[in-house]
mmCIF file of C-alpha atoms and ligand atoms in Angstrom:
data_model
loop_
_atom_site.group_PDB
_atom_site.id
_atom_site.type_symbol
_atom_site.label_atom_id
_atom_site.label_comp_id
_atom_site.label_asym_id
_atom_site.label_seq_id
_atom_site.Cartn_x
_atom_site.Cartn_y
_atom_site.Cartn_z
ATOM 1 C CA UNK E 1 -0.897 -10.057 -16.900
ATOM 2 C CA UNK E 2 -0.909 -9.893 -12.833
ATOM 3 C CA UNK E 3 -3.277 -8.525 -10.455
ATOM 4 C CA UNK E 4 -0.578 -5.453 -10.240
ATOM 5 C CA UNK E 5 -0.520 -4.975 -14.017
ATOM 6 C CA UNK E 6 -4.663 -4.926 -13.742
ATOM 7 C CA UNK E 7 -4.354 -2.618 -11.212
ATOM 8 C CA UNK E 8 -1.892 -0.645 -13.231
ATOM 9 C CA UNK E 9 -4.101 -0.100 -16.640
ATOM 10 C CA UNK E 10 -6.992 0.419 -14.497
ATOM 11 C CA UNK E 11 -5.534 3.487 -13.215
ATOM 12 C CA UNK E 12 -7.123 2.383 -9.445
ATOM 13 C CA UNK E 13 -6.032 5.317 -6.959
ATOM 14 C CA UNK E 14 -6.520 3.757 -3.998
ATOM 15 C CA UNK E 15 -5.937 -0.115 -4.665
ATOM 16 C CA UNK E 16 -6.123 -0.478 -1.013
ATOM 17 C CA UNK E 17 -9.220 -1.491 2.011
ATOM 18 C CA UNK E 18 -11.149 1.424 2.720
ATOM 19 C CA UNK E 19 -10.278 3.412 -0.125
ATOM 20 C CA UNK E 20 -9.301 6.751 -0.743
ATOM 21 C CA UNK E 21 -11.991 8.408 1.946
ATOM 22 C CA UNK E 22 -10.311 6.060 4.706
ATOM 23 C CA UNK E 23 -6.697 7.488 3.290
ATOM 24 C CA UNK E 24 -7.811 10.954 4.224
ATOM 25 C CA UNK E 25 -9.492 10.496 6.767
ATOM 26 C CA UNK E 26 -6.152 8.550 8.589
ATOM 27 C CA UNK E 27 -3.836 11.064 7.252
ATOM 28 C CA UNK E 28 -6.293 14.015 8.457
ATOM 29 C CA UNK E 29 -6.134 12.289 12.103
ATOM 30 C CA UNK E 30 -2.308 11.514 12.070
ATOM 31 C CA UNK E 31 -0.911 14.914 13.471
ATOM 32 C CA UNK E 32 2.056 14.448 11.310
ATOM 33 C CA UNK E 33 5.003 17.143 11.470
ATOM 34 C CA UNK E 34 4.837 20.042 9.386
ATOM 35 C CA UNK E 35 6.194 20.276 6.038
ATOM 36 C CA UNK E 36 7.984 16.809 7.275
ATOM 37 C CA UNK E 37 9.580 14.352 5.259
ATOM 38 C CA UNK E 38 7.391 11.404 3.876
ATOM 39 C CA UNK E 39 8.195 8.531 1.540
ATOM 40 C CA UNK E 40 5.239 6.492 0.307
ATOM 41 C CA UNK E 41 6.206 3.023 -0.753
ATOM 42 C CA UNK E 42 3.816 1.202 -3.454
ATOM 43 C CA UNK E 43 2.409 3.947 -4.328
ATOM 44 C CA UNK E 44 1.017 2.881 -7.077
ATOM 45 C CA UNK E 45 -0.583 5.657 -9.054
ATOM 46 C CA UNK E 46 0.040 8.547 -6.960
ATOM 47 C CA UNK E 47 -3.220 9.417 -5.125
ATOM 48 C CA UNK E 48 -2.307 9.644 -1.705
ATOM 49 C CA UNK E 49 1.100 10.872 -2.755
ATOM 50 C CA UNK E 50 -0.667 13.941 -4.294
ATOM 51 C CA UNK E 51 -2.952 14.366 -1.305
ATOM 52 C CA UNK E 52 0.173 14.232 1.187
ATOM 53 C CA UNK E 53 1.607 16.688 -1.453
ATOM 54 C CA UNK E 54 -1.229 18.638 -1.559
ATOM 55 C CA UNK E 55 -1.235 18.976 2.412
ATOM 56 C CA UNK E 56 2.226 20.453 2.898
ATOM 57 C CA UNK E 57 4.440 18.188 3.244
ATOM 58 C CA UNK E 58 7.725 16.876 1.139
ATOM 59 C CA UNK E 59 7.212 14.051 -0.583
ATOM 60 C CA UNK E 60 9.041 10.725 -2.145
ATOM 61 C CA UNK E 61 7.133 8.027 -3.719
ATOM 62 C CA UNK E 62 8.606 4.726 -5.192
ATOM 63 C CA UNK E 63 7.019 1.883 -6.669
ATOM 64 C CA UNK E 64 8.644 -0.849 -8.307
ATOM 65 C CA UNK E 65 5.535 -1.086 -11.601
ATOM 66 C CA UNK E 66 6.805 1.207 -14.359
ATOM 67 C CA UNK E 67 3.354 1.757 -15.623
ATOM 68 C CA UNK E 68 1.980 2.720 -12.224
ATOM 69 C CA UNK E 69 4.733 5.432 -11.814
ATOM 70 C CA UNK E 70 4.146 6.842 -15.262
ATOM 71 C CA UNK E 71 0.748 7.456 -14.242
ATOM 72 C CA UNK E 72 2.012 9.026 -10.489
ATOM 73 C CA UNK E 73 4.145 10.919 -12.367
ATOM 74 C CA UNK E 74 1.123 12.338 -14.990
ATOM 75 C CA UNK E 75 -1.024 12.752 -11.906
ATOM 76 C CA UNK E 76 1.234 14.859 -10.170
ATOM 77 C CA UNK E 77 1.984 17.211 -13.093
ATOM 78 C CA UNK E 78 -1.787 17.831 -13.680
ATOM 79 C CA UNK E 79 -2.023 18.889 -10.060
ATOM 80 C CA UNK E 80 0.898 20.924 -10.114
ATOM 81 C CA UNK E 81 2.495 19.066 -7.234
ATOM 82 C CA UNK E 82 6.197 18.677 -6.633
ATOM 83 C CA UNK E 83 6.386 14.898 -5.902
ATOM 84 C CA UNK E 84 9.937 13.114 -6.211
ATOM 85 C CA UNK E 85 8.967 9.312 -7.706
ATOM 86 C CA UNK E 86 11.341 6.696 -8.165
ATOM 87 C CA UNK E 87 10.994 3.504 -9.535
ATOM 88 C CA UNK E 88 12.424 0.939 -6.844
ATOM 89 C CA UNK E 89 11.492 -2.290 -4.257
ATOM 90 C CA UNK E 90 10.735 -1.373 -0.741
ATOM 91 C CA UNK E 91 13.122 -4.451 0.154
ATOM 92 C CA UNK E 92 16.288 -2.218 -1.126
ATOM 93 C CA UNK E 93 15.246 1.280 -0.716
ATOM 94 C CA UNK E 94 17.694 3.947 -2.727
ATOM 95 C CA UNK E 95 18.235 6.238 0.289
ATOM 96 C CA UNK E 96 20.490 6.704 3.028
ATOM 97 C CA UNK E 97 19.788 5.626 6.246
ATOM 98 C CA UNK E 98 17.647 8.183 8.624
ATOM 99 C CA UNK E 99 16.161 10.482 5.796
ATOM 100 C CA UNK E 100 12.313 10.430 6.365
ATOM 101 C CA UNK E 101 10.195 11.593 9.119
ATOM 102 C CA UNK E 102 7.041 9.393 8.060
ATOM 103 C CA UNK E 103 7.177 5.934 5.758
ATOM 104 C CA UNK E 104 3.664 5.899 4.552
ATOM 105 C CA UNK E 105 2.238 2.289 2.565
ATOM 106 C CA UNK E 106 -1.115 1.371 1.915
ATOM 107 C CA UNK E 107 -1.509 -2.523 0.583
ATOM 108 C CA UNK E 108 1.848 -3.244 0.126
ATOM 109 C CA UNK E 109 4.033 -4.994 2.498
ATOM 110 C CA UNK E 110 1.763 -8.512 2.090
ATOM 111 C CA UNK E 111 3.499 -8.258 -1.765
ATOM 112 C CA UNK E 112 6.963 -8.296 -0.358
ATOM 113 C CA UNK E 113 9.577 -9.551 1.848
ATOM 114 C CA UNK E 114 8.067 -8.549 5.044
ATOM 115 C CA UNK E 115 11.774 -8.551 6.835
ATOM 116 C CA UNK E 116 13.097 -7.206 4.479
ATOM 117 C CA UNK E 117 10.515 -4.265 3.852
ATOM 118 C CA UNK E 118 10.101 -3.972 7.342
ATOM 119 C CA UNK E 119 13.707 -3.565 8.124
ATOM 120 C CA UNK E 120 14.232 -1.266 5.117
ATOM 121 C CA UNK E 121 11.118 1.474 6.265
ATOM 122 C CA UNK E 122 12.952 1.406 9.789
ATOM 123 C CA UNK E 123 16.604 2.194 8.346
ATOM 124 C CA UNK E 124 15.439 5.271 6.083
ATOM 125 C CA UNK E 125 13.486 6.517 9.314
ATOM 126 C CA UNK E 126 14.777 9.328 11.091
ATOM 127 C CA UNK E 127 15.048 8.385 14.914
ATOM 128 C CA UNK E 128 11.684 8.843 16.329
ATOM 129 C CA UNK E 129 10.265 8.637 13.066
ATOM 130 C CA UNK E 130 6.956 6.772 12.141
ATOM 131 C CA UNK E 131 5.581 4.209 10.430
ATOM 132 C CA UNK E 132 2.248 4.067 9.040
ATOM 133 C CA UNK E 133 0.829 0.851 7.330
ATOM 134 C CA UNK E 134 -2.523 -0.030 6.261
ATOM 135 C CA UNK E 135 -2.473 -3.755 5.369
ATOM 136 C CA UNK E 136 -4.911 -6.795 4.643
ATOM 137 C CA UNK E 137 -5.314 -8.905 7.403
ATOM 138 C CA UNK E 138 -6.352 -12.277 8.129
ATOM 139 C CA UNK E 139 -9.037 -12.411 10.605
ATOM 140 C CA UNK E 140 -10.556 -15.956 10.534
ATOM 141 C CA UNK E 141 -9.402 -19.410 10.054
ATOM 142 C CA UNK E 142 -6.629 -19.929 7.141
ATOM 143 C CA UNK E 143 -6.359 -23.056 5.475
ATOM 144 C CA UNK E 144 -3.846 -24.080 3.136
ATOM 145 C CA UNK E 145 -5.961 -24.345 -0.162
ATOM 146 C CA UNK E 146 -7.199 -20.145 0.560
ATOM 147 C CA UNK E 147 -3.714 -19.196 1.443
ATOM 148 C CA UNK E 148 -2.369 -20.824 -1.661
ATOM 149 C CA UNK E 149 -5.348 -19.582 -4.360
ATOM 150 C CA UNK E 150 -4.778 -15.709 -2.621
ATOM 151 C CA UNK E 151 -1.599 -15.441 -2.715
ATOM 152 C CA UNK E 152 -1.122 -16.937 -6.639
ATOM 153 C CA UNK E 153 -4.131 -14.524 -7.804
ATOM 154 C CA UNK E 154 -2.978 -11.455 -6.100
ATOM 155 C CA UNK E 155 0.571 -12.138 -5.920
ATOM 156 C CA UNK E 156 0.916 -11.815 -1.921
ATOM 157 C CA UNK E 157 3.654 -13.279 -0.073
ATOM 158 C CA UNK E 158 2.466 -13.273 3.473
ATOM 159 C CA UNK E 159 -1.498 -13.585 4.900
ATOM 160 C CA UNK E 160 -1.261 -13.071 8.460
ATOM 161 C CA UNK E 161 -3.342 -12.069 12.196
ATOM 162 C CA UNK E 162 -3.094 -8.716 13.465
ATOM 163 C CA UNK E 163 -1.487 -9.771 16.015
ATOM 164 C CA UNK E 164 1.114 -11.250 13.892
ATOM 165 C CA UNK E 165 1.960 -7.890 12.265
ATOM 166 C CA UNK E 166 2.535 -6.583 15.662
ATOM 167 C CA UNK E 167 5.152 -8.678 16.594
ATOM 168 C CA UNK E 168 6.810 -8.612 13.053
ATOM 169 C CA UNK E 169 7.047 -5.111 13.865
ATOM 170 C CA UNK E 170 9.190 -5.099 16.829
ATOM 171 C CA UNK E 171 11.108 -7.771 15.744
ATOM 172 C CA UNK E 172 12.102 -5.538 12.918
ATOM 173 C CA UNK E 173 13.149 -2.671 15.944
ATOM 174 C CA UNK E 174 10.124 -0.773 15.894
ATOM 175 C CA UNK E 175 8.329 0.612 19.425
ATOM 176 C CA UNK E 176 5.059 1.397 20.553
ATOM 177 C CA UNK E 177 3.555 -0.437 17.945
ATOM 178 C CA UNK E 178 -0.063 0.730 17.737
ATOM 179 C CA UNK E 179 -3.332 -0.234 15.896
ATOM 180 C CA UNK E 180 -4.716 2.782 14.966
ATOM 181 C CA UNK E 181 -7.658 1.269 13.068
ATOM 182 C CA UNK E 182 -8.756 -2.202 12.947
ATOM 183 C CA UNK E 183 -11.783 -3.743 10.616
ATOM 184 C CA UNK E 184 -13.044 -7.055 10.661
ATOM 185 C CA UNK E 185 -13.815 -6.583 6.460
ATOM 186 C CA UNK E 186 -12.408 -5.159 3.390
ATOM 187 C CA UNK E 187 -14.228 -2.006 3.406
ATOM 188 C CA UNK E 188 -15.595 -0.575 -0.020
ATOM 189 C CA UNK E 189 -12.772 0.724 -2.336
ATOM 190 C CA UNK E 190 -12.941 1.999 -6.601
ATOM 191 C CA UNK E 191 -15.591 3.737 -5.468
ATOM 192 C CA UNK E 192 -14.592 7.239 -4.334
ATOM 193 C CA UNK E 193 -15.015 9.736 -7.379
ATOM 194 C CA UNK E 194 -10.893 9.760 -8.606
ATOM 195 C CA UNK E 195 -10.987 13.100 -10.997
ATOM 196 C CA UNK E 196 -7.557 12.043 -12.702
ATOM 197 C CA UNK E 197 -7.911 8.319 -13.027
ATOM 198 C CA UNK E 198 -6.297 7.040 -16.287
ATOM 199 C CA UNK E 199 -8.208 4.150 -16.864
ATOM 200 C CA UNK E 200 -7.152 2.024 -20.500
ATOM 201 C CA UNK E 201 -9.837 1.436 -22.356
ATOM 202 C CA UNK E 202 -8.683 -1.597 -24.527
ATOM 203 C CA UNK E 203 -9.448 -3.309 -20.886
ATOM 204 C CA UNK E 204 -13.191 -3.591 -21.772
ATOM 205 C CA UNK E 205 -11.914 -5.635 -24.669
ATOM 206 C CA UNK E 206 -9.770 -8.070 -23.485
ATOM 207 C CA UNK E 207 -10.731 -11.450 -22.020
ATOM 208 C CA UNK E 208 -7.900 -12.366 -19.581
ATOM 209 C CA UNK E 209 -9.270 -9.491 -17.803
ATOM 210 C CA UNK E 210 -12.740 -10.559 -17.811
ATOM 211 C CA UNK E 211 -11.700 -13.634 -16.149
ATOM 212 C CA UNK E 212 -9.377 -12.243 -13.969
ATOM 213 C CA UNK E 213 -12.476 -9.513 -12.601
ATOM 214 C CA UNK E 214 -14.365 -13.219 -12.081
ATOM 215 C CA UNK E 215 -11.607 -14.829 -10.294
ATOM 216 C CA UNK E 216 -11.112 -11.830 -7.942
ATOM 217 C CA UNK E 217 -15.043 -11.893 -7.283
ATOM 218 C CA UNK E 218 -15.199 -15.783 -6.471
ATOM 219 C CA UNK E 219 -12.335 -15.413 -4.254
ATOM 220 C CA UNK E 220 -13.779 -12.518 -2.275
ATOM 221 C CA UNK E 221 -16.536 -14.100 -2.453
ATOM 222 C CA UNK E 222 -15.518 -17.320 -0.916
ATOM 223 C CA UNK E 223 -12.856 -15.823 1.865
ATOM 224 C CA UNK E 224 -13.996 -12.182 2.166
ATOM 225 C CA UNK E 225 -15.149 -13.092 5.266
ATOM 226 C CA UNK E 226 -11.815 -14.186 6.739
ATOM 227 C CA UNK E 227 -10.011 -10.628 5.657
ATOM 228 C CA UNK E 228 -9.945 -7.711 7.582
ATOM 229 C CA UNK E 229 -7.250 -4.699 7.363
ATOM 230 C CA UNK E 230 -5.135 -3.038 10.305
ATOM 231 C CA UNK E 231 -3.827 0.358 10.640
ATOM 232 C CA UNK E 232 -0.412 -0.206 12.580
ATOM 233 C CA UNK E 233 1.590 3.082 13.353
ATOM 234 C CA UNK E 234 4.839 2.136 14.371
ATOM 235 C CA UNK E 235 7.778 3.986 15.800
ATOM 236 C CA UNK E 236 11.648 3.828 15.879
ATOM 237 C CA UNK E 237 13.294 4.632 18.936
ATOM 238 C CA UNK E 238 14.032 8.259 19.365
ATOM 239 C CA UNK E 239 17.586 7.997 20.427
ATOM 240 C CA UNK E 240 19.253 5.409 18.005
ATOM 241 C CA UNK E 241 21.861 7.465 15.596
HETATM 242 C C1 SAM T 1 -2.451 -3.008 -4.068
HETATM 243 S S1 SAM T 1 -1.401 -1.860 -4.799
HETATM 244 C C2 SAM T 1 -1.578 -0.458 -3.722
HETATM 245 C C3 SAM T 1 -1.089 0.809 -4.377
HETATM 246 C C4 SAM T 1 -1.307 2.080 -3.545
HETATM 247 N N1 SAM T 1 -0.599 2.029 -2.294
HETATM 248 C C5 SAM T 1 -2.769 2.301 -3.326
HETATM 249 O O1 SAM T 1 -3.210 2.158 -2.185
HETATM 250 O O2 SAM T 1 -3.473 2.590 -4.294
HETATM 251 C C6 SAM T 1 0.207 -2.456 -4.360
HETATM 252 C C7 SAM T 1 1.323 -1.607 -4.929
HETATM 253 O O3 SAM T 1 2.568 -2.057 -4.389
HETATM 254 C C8 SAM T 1 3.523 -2.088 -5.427
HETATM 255 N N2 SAM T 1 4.550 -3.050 -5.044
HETATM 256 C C9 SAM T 1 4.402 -4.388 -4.846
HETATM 257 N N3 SAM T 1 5.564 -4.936 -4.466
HETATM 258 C C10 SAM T 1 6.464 -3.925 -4.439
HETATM 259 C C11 SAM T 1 7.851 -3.861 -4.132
HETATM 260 N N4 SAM T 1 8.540 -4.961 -3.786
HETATM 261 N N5 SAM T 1 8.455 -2.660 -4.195
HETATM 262 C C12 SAM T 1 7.765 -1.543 -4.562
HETATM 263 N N6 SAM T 1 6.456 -1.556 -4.857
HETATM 264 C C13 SAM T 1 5.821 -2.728 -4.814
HETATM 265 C C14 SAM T 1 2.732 -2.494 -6.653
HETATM 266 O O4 SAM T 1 3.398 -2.177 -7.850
HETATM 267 C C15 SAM T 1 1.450 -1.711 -6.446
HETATM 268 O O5 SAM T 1 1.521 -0.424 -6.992
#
């Protein structure tokens, strides 16, 4: 089992800093376009997809954990929402170029291919379109040993400044890269009241994930202190088709 399977069968719906009151609060602030176009990417078991749902506008949600999108899906249907999931990697997105008005991803890009992710939430944005990403970031001195213990326990591929993530950005084509929100800690997150969490309960029983709960408390623990999380909201170039 990985962090992401944990995640998965405890039915977390917002696996992400802040949590799901710092999810509506951001979209609530983000003026996005009516009825527009979003695709979340990672979005693990649907919470924010149902909230953007829920608030009017069209959207797509892929994640690449089949468990994760069974419970999206089973989330959706008990809120009545029309949400399109599909099961897929944000580093080879199954959509034509220039098809979304808004790429939405909370806590996911540090598990990828950042190029590649980065490159792919830019070609399926329409031009002018935006891109809004909450992600961990590191905000005090990385040495090898934490980078190496972090990214085996939680799977992450890339620990890195804000100021890092800005520049990644516009390599990648984006403009007017903005920080919309910037905190210096994790925030508190599992515990918002989530009405349609499916949690498993044979978790309770089973020891890897007792140790696994320890290892992700020693860890925060020990660098917790180092790890903030940026809001970037990025945008392509209005006139690029
Ligand atoms: C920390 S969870 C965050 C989930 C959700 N965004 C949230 O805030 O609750 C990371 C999610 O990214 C997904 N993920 C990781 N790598 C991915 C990839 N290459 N393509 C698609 N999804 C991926 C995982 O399956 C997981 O659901």
């Amino acid at each position: 089992m990985d962090y992401h399977d944990l995640l998965a069968k405890l039915g977390e719906g917002s696996a992400h800093p802040g949590g799901f009151t710092a999810t509506v609060k951001l979209i609530d602030s983000l003026a996005l376009p009516e009825r527009g176009q979003v695709l979340e990417v990672g979005c693990g078991t649907g919470r924010t997809a149902c909230y953007l749902a829920r608030n009017g506008y069209r959207v797509t949600a892929i994640d690449l954990h089949r468990q994760m999108l069974e419970k999206a899906v089973r989330r959706a249907r008990r809120e009545r929402l029309d949400i399109r999931f599909i099961q897929a990697d944000v580093t080879s997105l199954p959509f034509p170029d220039h098809q979304f008005d808004v790429v939405f991803v909370e806590s996911v890009t540090i598990f990828t291919r950042w190029r590649a992710a980065l490159s792919e939430y830019k070609r399926v944005l329409k031009p002018g379109g935006r891109l809004i990403d909450r992600e961990m970031v590191l905000c005090g001195r990385k040495t090898e040993l934490m980078s190496r213990r972090l990214k085996h326990f939680y799977g992450m591929r890339t620990l890195a400044t804000m100021t890092v993530w800005k520049k990644r950005l516009k390599q990648c084509g984006f403009t007017s890269v903005l920080v919309r929100e910037h905190s210096r800690s994790m925030g508190k997150w599992g515990v918002d009241h989530d009405p349609h969490r499916e949690l498993d309960m044979a978790l309770f029983e089973d020891e890897q994930v007792r140790r696994m709960s320890e290892t992700n408390d020693q860890l925060l623990a020990r660098y917790g202190k180092r790890l903030g999380y940026a809001v970037f909201d990025a945008k392509v170039p209005p006139d690029e088709r």
